[in-house]
PDB file of C-alpha atoms in Angstrom:
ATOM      1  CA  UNK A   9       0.000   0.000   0.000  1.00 91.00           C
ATOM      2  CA  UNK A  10       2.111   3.142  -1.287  1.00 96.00           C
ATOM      3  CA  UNK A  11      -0.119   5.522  -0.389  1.00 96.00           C
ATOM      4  CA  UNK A  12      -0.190   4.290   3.523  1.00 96.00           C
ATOM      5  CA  UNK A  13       4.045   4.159   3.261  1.00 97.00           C
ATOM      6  CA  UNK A  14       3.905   7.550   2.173  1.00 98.00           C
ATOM      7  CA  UNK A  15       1.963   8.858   4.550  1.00 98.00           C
ATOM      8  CA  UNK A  16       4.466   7.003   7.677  1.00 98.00           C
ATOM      9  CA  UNK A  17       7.060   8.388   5.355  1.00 98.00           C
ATOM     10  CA  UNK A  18       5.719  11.983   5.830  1.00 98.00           C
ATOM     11  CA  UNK A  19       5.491  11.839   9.408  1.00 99.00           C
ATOM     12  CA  UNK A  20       8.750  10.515   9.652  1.00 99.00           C
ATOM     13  CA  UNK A  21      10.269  13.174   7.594  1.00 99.00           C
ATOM     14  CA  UNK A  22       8.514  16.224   9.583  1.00 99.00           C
ATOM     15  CA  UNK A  23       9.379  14.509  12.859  1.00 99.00           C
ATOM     16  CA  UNK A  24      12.960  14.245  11.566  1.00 98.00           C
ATOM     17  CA  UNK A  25      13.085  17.787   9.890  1.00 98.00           C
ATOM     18  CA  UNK A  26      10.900  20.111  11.956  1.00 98.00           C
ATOM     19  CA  UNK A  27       9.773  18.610  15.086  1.00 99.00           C
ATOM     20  CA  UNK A  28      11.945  16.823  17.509  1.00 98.00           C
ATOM     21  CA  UNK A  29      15.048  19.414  16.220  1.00 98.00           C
ATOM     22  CA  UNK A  30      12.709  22.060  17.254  1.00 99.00           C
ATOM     23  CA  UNK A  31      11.201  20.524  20.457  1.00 99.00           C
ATOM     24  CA  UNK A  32      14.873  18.940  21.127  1.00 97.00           C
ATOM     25  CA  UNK A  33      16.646  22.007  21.170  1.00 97.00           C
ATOM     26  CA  UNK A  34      13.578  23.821  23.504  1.00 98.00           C
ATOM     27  CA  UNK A  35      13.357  21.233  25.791  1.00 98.00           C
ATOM     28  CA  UNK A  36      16.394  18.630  25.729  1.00 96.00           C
ATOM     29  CA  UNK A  37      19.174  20.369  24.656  1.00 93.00           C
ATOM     30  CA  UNK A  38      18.921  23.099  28.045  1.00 93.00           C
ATOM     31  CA  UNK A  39      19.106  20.090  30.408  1.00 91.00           C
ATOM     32  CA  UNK A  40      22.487  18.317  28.926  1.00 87.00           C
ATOM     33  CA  UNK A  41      24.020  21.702  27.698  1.00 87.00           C
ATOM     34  CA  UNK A  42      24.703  25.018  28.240  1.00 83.00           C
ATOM     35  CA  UNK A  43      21.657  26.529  26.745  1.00 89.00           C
ATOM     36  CA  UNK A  44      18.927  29.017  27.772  1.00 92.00           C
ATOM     37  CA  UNK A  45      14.935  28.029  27.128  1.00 96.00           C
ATOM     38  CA  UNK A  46      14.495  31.677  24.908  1.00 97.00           C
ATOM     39  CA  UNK A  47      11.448  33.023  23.105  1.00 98.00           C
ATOM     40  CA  UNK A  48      12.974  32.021  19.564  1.00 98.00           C
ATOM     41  CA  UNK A  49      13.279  28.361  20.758  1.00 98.00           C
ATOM     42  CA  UNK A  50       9.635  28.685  22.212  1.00 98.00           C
ATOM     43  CA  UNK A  51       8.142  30.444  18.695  1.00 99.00           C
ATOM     44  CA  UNK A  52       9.523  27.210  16.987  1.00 99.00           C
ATOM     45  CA  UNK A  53       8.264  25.077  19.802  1.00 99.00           C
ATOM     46  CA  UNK A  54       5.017  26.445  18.706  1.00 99.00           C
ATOM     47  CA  UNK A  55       5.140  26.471  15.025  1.00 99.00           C
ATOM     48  CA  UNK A  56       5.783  22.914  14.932  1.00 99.00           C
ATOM     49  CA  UNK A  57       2.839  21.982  17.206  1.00 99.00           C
ATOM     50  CA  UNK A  58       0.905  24.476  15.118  1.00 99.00           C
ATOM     51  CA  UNK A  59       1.882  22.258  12.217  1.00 99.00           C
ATOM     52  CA  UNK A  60       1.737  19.192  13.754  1.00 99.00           C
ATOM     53  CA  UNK A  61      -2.094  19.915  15.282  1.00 99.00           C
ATOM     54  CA  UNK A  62      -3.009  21.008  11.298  1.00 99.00           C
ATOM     55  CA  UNK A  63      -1.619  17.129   9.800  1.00 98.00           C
ATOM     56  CA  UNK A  64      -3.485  15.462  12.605  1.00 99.00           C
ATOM     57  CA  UNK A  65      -6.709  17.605  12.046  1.00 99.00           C
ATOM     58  CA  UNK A  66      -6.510  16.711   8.211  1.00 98.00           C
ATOM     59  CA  UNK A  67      -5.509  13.226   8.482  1.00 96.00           C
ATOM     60  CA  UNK A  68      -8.750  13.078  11.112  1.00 97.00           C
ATOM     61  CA  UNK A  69      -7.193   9.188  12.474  1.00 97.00           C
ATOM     62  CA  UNK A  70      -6.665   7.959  15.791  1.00 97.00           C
ATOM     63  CA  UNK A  71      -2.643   7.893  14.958  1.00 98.00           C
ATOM     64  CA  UNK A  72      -0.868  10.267  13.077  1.00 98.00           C
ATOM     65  CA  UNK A  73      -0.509   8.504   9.879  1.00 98.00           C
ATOM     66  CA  UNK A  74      -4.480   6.221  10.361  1.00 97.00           C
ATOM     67  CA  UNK A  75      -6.612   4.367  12.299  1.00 97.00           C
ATOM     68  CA  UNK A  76      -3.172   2.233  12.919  1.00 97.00           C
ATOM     69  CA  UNK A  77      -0.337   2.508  15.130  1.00 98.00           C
ATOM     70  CA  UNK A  78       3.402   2.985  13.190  1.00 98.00           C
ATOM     71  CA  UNK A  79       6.851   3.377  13.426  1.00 98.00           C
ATOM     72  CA  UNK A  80       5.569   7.431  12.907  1.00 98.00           C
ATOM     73  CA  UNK A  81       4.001   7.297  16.295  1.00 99.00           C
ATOM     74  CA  UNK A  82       6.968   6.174  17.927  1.00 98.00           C
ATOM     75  CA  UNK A  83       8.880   8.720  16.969  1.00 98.00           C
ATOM     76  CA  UNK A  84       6.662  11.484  17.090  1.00 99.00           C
ATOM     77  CA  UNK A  85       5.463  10.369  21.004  1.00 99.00           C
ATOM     78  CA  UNK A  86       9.492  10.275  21.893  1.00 97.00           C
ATOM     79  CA  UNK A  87       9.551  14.211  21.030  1.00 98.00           C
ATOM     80  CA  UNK A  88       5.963  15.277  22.345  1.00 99.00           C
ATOM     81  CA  UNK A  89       7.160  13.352  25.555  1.00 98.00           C
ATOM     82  CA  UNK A  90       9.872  15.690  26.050  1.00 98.00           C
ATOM     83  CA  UNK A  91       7.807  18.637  26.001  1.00 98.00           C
ATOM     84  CA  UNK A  92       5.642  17.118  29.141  1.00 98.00           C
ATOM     85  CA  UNK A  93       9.058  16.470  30.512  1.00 98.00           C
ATOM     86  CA  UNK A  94       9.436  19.755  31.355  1.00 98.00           C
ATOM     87  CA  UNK A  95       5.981  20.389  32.062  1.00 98.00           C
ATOM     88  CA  UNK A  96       5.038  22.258  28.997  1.00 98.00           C
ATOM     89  CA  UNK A  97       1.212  22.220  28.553  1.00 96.00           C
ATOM     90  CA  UNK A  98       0.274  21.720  24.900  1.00 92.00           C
ATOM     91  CA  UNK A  99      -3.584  21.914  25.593  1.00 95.00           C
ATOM     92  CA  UNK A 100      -3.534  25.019  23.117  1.00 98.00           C
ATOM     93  CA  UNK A 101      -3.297  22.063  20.175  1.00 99.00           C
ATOM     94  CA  UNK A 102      -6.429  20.069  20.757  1.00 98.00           C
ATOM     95  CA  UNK A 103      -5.383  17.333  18.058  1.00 99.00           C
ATOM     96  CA  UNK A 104      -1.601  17.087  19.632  1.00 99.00           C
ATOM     97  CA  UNK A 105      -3.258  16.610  22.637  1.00 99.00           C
ATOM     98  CA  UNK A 106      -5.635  14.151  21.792  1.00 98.00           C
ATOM     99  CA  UNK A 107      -3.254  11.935  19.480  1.00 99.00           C
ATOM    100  CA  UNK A 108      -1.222  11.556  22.379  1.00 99.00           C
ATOM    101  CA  UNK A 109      -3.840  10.749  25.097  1.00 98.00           C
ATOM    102  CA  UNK A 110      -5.147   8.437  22.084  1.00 98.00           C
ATOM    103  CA  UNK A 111      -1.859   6.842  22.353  1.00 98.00           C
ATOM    104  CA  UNK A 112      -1.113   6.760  26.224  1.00 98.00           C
ATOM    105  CA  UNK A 113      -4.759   5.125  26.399  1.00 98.00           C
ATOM    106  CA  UNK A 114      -4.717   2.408  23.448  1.00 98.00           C
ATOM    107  CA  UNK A 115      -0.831   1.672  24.043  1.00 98.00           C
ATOM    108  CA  UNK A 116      -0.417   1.476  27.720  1.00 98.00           C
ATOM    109  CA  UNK A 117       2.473  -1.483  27.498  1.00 98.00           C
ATOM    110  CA  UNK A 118       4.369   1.225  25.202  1.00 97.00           C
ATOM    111  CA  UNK A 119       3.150   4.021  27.058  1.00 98.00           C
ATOM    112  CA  UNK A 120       4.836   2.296  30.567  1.00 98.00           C
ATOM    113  CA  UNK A 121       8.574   1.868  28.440  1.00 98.00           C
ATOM    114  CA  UNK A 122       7.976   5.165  27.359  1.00 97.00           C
ATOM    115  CA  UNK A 123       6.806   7.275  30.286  1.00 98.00           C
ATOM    116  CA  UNK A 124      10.085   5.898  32.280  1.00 98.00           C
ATOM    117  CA  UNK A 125      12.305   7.484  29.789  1.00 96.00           C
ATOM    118  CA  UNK A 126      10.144  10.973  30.427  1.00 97.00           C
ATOM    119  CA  UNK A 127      10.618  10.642  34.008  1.00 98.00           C
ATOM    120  CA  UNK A 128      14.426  10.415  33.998  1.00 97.00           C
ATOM    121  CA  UNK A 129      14.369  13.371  31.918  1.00 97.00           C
ATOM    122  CA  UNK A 130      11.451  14.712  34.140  1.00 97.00           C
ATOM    123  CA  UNK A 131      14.265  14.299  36.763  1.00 96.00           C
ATOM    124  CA  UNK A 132      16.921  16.206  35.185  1.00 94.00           C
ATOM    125  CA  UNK A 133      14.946  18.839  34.270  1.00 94.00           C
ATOM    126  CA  UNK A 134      14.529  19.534  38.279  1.00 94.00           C
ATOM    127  CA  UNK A 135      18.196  18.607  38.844  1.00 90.00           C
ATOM    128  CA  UNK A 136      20.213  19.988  36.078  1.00 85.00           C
ATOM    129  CA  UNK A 137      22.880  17.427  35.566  1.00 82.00           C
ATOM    130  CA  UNK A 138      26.951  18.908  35.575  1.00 79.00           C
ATOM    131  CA  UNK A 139      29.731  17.727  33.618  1.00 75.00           C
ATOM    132  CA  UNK A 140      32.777  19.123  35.012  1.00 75.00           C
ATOM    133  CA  UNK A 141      34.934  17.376  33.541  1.00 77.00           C
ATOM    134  CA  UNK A 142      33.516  16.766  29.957  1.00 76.00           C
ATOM    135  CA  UNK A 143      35.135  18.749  27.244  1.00 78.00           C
ATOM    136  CA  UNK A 144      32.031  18.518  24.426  1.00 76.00           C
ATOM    137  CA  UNK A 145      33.666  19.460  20.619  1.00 76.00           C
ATOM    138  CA  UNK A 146      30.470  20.957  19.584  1.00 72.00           C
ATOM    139  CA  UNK A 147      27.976  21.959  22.384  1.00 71.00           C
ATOM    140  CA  UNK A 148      29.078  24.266  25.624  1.00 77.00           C
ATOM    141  CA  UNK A 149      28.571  21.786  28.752  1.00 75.00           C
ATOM    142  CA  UNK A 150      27.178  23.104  32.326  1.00 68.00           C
ATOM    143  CA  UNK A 151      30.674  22.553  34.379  1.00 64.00           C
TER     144      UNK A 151
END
């Protein structure tokens, strides 16, 4: 079924592009590295929910690419999760919101492997993790 690939393929692809680099760098990337939570991460934060809420309104399915779980879902759950990691409400996007419930609710074996990953970032959200002795080649690290 091409057309069903295609669609997995397209969530995939915006996951990939546009929303876990956005959410990652909002929500993640403050935790591990020396980086502030600013309004230009937060506008992008948005704009990608934005987006996100539109697909799921137009694909009108309990997952994001049909009435089926996929490989899409995984990935897109992973990045969503971050942003409740740190306690960011996306109620504003009724479709994020309910995709997600959807998923917590129909998948609760996945939900449980998931929702222990959230924690322990949960956890160093509240206790910001230091690397004093890490030298990172790319990033600035908390020391």
């Amino acid at each position: 079924e091409p057309k069903k690939r295609a669609i997995v393929n397209h969530r995939l692809a915006f996951n990939m592009a546009s929303y876990y680099p956005s959410i990652g760098a909002y929500a993640v990337s403050p935790i591990f590295f020396d980086y502030p939570r600013t309004p230009a991460g937060l506008k992008k934060v948005n704009y990608v929910l934005s987006s996100f809420d539109k697909i799921l309104e137009k694909q009108n399915s309990k997952f994001s690419a049909g009435d089926n779980l996929t490989i899409a879902d995984f990935a897109l759950v992973a990045a969503t999760l971050s942003l409740e990691a740190i306690d960011f409400s996306f109620s504003d996007y009724k479709h994020v919101t309910k995709w997600y419930n959807t998923f917590k609710q129909e998948c609760p074996e996945l939900w449980s492997v998931a929702e222990e990953g959230m924690n322990v970032l949960r956890n160093f959200n509240i206790n910001i993790p230091r690397f004093p002795h890490l030298d990172h080649p790319l990033n600035p690290v908390r020391k």
